[in-house]
Short mmCIF file of C-alpha atoms in Angstrom, two decimals:
data_model
loop_
_atom_site.label_atom_id
_atom_site.label_comp_id
_atom_site.label_asym_id
_atom_site.label_seq_id
_atom_site.Cartn_x
_atom_site.Cartn_y
_atom_site.Cartn_z
CA MET A 1 -12.76 11.83 39.23
CA ALA A 2 -14.39 13.09 36.03
CA LEU A 3 -13.89 11.07 32.87
CA ALA A 4 -10.84 12.21 30.93
CA ALA A 5 -11.36 13.88 27.59
CA ALA A 6 -10.82 11.68 24.58
CA THR A 7 -7.10 11.36 23.85
CA ALA A 8 -5.31 10.05 20.81
CA LEU A 9 -3.61 6.72 21.38
CA VAL A 10 0.11 7.20 22.03
CA LEU A 11 2.35 4.17 21.66
CA ALA A 12 6.00 3.88 22.59
CA PRO A 13 8.42 3.55 19.65
CA ALA A 14 8.95 0.00 18.49
CA ALA A 15 11.98 -1.87 19.80
CA GLN A 16 15.05 -1.47 17.61
CA ALA A 17 15.88 -4.31 15.26
CA GLY A 18 18.35 -6.71 16.78
CA THR A 19 17.46 -5.88 20.38
CA PRO A 20 17.70 -9.11 22.44
CA ALA A 21 14.38 -10.50 23.63
CA VAL A 22 13.69 -9.89 27.31
CA ASP A 23 13.21 -13.01 29.43
CA THR A 24 9.87 -12.17 31.02
CA VAL A 25 8.11 -13.71 34.00
CA VAL A 26 4.36 -13.56 33.44
CA THR A 27 1.84 -14.34 36.18
CA ASP A 28 -1.69 -14.93 34.90
CA TYR A 29 -4.70 -14.70 37.22
CA SER A 30 -7.60 -17.03 36.50
CA THR A 31 -11.21 -15.89 36.20
CA ALA A 32 -11.80 -17.27 39.69
CA ASP A 33 -8.74 -15.38 41.00
CA ARG A 34 -10.04 -12.11 39.59
CA ALA A 35 -13.52 -12.62 41.02
CA ALA A 36 -12.04 -13.41 44.43
CA ALA A 37 -9.93 -10.24 44.31
CA LEU A 38 -12.94 -8.04 43.60
CA GLU A 39 -14.90 -9.68 46.40
CA TYR A 40 -12.01 -9.40 48.86
CA TRP A 41 -11.20 -5.71 48.44
CA THR A 42 -14.20 -4.01 49.99
CA PRO A 43 -14.09 -0.26 50.70
CA GLU A 44 -13.66 -1.06 54.39
CA ARG A 45 -10.66 -3.32 53.78
CA MET A 46 -9.04 -0.71 51.53
CA ARG A 47 -9.33 1.94 54.23
CA GLN A 48 -8.07 -0.44 56.92
CA VAL A 49 -4.85 -1.52 55.20
CA GLY A 50 -3.02 1.73 55.93
CA VAL A 51 -4.59 2.67 59.24
CA GLU A 52 -1.57 1.61 61.31
CA SER A 53 0.98 3.42 59.13
CA SER A 54 3.71 4.81 61.35
CA GLU A 55 6.31 6.42 59.08
CA ARG A 56 6.97 10.14 59.60
CA ALA A 57 4.67 12.57 57.84
CA GLU A 58 6.06 14.09 54.66
CA VAL A 59 7.59 17.57 54.70
CA ILE A 60 8.63 18.05 51.09
CA ALA A 61 5.79 16.07 49.51
CA GLN A 62 2.46 17.86 49.67
CA PRO A 63 -1.18 16.76 49.41
CA TRP A 64 -2.50 16.79 45.86
CA ARG A 65 -5.40 19.21 45.58
CA GLY A 66 -8.31 18.51 43.26
CA THR A 67 -8.99 15.71 40.82
CA PRO A 68 -6.17 13.12 40.80
CA PRO A 69 -4.02 13.16 37.64
CA GLN A 70 -5.05 10.93 34.77
CA GLY A 71 -4.64 7.22 35.35
CA THR A 72 -3.02 7.48 38.79
CA GLY A 73 -4.33 5.20 41.49
CA ARG A 74 -3.79 2.80 44.35
CA LEU A 75 -2.78 -0.80 43.66
CA PHE A 76 -4.04 -3.23 46.32
CA PHE A 77 -2.83 -6.81 46.77
CA VAL A 78 -2.26 -9.53 49.35
CA GLU A 79 1.26 -10.73 50.08
CA ASN A 80 1.10 -14.51 50.55
CA PRO A 81 2.53 -15.41 53.01
CA GLY A 82 2.10 -12.01 54.60
CA GLN A 83 -0.64 -9.45 54.77
CA ASP A 84 -2.71 -6.88 52.90
CA ALA A 85 -0.54 -4.30 51.13
CA TRP A 86 -0.59 -1.59 48.49
CA CYS A 87 1.55 0.34 46.05
CA THR A 88 0.94 3.16 43.58
CA ALA A 89 0.47 2.59 39.84
CA THR A 90 -0.47 4.55 36.73
CA ALA A 91 -2.36 3.67 33.57
CA VAL A 92 -0.36 4.27 30.40
CA HIS A 93 -1.47 4.50 26.79
CA SER A 94 -1.28 0.99 25.33
CA GLY A 95 -2.67 -1.10 22.53
CA ASN A 96 -5.27 -2.82 24.74
CA LYS A 97 -5.98 0.24 27.00
CA ASP A 98 -5.56 -2.00 30.06
CA VAL A 99 -1.93 -1.53 31.20
CA VAL A 100 -0.42 0.15 34.27
CA VAL A 101 3.22 0.65 35.17
CA THR A 102 4.43 0.14 38.74
CA ALA A 103 7.47 -1.12 40.67
CA GLY A 104 8.72 -4.68 40.26
CA HIS A 105 8.69 -5.33 44.00
CA CYS A 106 4.94 -4.67 44.08
CA VAL A 107 4.31 -7.80 41.99
CA TRP A 108 7.36 -9.81 43.13
CA PRO A 109 7.91 -8.99 46.84
CA GLY A 110 10.78 -11.44 47.26
CA PHE A 111 11.22 -14.23 49.83
CA THR A 112 10.57 -14.84 53.51
CA ARG A 113 13.47 -15.47 55.90
CA GLU A 114 12.74 -19.16 55.45
CA GLY A 115 13.26 -18.86 51.70
CA VAL A 116 9.59 -19.10 50.71
CA GLN A 117 8.66 -16.95 47.70
CA ILE A 118 6.12 -14.26 48.59
CA LYS A 119 3.37 -13.96 46.00
CA SER A 120 1.22 -10.93 45.21
CA GLU A 121 -2.37 -12.17 45.04
CA LYS A 122 -5.89 -10.71 44.89
CA MET A 123 -4.58 -7.67 43.01
CA VAL A 124 -6.88 -4.79 42.07
CA PHE A 125 -6.37 -1.22 40.90
CA VAL A 126 -8.45 1.80 41.93
CA PRO A 127 -7.74 4.84 39.74
CA GLY A 128 -8.39 8.16 41.45
CA TYR A 129 -8.64 6.58 44.90
CA ASP A 130 -9.26 9.22 47.57
CA ASN A 131 -10.13 8.50 51.20
CA GLY A 132 -12.22 5.46 50.34
CA ALA A 133 -13.79 6.91 47.20
CA ARG A 134 -13.49 4.70 44.11
CA PRO A 135 -14.73 7.10 41.43
CA GLU A 136 -13.92 5.01 38.34
CA GLY A 137 -14.49 1.57 39.80
CA VAL A 138 -12.22 -1.32 40.75
CA PHE A 139 -10.21 -3.21 38.12
CA ALA A 140 -9.02 -6.79 38.67
CA ALA A 141 -5.53 -7.77 37.48
CA ARG A 142 -5.39 -10.49 34.86
CA ALA A 143 -1.60 -10.61 34.40
CA THR A 144 1.66 -9.18 35.74
CA LEU A 145 4.93 -8.93 33.82
CA ILE A 146 8.46 -8.44 35.15
CA ALA A 147 11.91 -9.18 33.76
CA ARG A 148 13.43 -12.43 34.99
CA SER A 149 16.48 -10.38 35.94
CA TYR A 150 14.38 -8.76 38.67
CA THR A 151 13.71 -12.15 40.26
CA GLU A 152 17.45 -12.86 40.25
CA GLN A 153 19.08 -9.51 41.06
CA SER A 154 16.24 -7.08 41.88
CA SER A 155 16.80 -5.02 38.73
CA PRO A 156 15.18 -3.28 36.99
CA ASP A 157 12.53 -2.49 39.60
CA VAL A 158 9.66 -2.02 37.14
CA ALA A 159 6.58 -4.06 36.25
CA MET A 160 3.57 -3.89 33.98
CA VAL A 161 0.13 -5.10 35.07
CA VAL A 162 -2.78 -5.84 32.74
CA PHE A 163 -6.35 -5.41 33.99
CA ASP A 164 -9.85 -6.55 33.12
CA GLN A 165 -12.46 -4.03 32.14
CA SER A 166 -14.71 -2.62 34.86
CA GLY A 167 -18.31 -1.73 34.15
CA GLY A 168 -17.71 -2.47 30.48
CA ARG A 169 -14.92 0.12 30.19
CA HIS A 170 -11.22 -0.30 29.54
CA LEU A 171 -9.01 1.26 32.19
CA ALA A 172 -7.62 4.02 29.95
CA ASP A 173 -11.12 4.94 28.74
CA ALA A 174 -12.44 5.14 32.30
CA ALA A 175 -9.58 6.91 34.05
CA GLY A 176 -7.35 8.40 31.39
CA ALA A 177 -3.71 7.45 30.90
CA GLN A 178 -0.24 8.96 30.80
CA ASP A 179 2.38 8.86 28.05
CA ILE A 180 5.46 6.75 28.74
CA ALA A 181 9.02 7.29 27.50
CA PHE A 182 12.07 5.03 27.39
CA ASP A 183 15.83 5.66 27.38
CA ARG A 184 15.46 9.24 28.60
CA THR A 185 18.85 10.87 29.15
CA THR A 186 17.81 13.92 31.21
CA ALA A 187 15.18 14.48 33.88
CA GLY A 188 15.05 17.98 35.39
CA ARG A 189 11.92 19.34 37.02
CA SER A 190 9.45 16.51 37.52
CA ALA A 191 6.22 15.58 39.26
CA LEU A 192 6.36 12.51 41.53
CA LEU A 193 3.04 11.07 42.71
CA GLY A 194 2.17 8.43 45.28
CA TYR A 195 -0.05 7.10 48.06
CA PRO A 196 2.45 7.00 50.95
CA GLY A 197 1.78 5.10 54.15
CA SER A 198 2.92 7.92 56.40
CA LYS A 199 1.29 9.25 59.56
CA GLY A 200 -0.03 12.10 57.45
CA ALA A 201 -1.51 10.12 54.56
CA HIS A 202 -2.04 6.49 55.69
CA GLY A 203 -2.25 5.63 51.99
CA GLU A 204 -5.67 7.24 51.79
CA SER A 205 -4.80 10.31 49.76
CA LEU A 206 -2.44 11.29 46.98
CA ARG A 207 0.80 13.18 47.70
CA TRP A 208 3.21 14.73 45.24
CA CYS A 209 6.60 16.40 44.84
CA ASP A 210 7.27 19.10 42.25
CA ILE A 211 11.04 18.70 42.33
CA GLU A 212 14.36 18.43 40.51
CA VAL A 213 15.54 14.94 39.54
CA THR A 214 19.12 14.06 38.70
CA GLN A 215 21.08 10.95 37.77
CA ASP A 216 21.91 8.74 40.73
CA SER A 217 25.45 7.51 41.49
CA ASN A 218 24.19 4.31 39.85
CA PRO A 219 23.87 5.28 36.14
CA ASP A 220 20.79 3.07 35.77
CA ARG A 221 18.77 5.09 38.29
CA TRP A 222 17.37 8.56 38.95
CA HIS A 223 17.62 10.36 42.29
CA THR A 224 15.63 13.10 44.06
CA PRO A 225 15.20 14.44 47.64
CA CYS A 226 11.43 13.84 47.63
CA ASP A 227 10.38 12.29 50.96
CA MET A 228 7.29 10.18 50.30
CA ALA A 229 6.98 7.13 52.57
CA GLY A 230 6.41 3.47 51.70
CA GLY A 231 3.24 2.86 49.69
CA SER A 232 4.38 5.42 47.14
CA SER A 233 6.37 2.59 45.51
CA GLY A 234 5.51 2.31 41.84
CA GLY A 235 4.30 5.89 41.67
CA PRO A 236 5.02 7.78 38.44
CA TRP A 237 7.89 10.21 37.77
CA LEU A 238 6.51 12.58 35.16
CA ALA A 239 8.34 14.98 32.89
CA ASP A 240 6.59 17.89 31.14
CA PHE A 241 3.82 17.67 33.72
CA ASP A 242 0.87 20.06 33.37
CA GLN A 243 -0.76 20.44 36.77
CA ALA A 244 -3.92 21.88 35.23
CA THR A 245 -4.56 18.88 32.98
CA GLY A 246 -2.86 16.29 35.21
CA HIS A 247 -0.89 14.94 32.28
CA GLY A 248 2.79 14.31 31.56
CA THR A 249 5.22 11.64 30.43
CA ILE A 250 6.35 8.82 32.73
CA TYR A 251 10.09 8.08 32.57
CA SER A 252 10.55 6.28 35.92
CA VAL A 253 8.66 4.96 38.95
CA THR A 254 9.45 5.11 42.66
CA SER A 255 11.65 2.17 43.66
CA LYS A 256 12.92 2.89 47.17
CA GLY A 257 13.67 5.69 49.59
CA ALA A 258 15.87 6.48 52.55
CA LEU A 259 16.28 8.93 55.43
CA ASP A 260 19.56 10.12 56.91
CA LEU A 261 19.25 11.01 60.61
CA ASP A 262 21.41 13.22 62.80
CA PRO A 263 22.98 10.77 65.29
CA THR A 264 22.69 13.30 68.11
CA THR A 265 19.19 14.72 67.65
CA ASN A 266 17.67 11.88 65.57
CA GLU A 267 16.25 14.57 63.30
CA VAL A 268 16.02 14.02 59.55
CA VAL A 269 19.00 15.53 57.73
CA THR A 270 18.37 14.37 54.17
CA THR A 271 15.78 12.33 52.30
CA GLU A 272 15.84 10.61 48.95
CA LEU A 273 13.85 8.55 46.49
CA VAL A 274 15.38 6.59 43.64
CA GLY A 275 13.75 5.22 40.52
CA PRO A 276 14.96 3.03 37.64
CA LYS A 277 15.67 4.38 34.20
CA LEU A 278 13.06 2.91 31.88
CA ASP A 279 15.18 1.25 29.21
CA GLY A 280 14.81 -1.45 26.59
CA VAL A 281 13.79 -3.99 29.23
CA ALA A 282 10.91 -1.79 30.40
CA ARG A 283 9.96 -1.12 26.78
CA SER A 284 9.73 -4.85 26.09
CA LEU A 285 7.55 -5.43 29.16
CA TYR A 286 5.30 -2.56 28.07
CA GLU A 287 4.94 -3.85 24.52
CA GLN A 288 4.18 -7.38 25.70
CA ALA A 289 1.60 -6.15 28.21
CA GLY A 290 -0.18 -4.13 25.52
CA GLN A 291 -0.76 -7.29 23.52
CA ARG A 292 -2.32 -9.35 26.31
#
């Protein structure tokens, strides 16, 4: 991925006066943690993590052709207890140039059946990842931020992650970044991006939907018939997306998806993805992350 052209810093509007402070859960990774993450995630391990993907290949979502959009990449981590895993994440313009937005469940996977909290460890981000290529380097996570409400009721499903520099460059300088918007009231035609773990992609290449998005039956979420498989979690939902420049404005991220099957033929009848509305909680997480 070629270096992005210089872009003016774009910050989200400041929180309104009187807005209640968000109770935030911050996980800091030590210097030793970050070094261990970089050592652990070799190119071979990154390619291996999705090799056994078995979900159906996408029909609506299509392979992205050409240079990946600015700031989009694959987020690798280890679920402990558990196994190697990944999500999708995107760098956003921020005060420290080191912030990505992703799904909350990527940094807080939940609990085992025995009630043991699963932790996301050895977390790294590879912007522009493509079939093993790591064109802008590998960035080690130094902190994750989610709302405490997510740990209690799985909402809102959004997180911010702050990364170290790689090769002396901040993430946004190396890979570019997207704008981010909060409290959006309409969606319309949007670009959804992700690294799905389907039989077609195995997490190794970027897929996207150019598709209409509407409000979900839950007023706090967006809905669309895009059919990207697991691994696309945390991927950006972009308004005003310019395919030529690979730039737009993030207003949601992929949270979860579902398939409805015909009970007789077992064929897919409908597909859907849902994403949270980025509201004041997401804004607070974003502003805190930009100061770390």
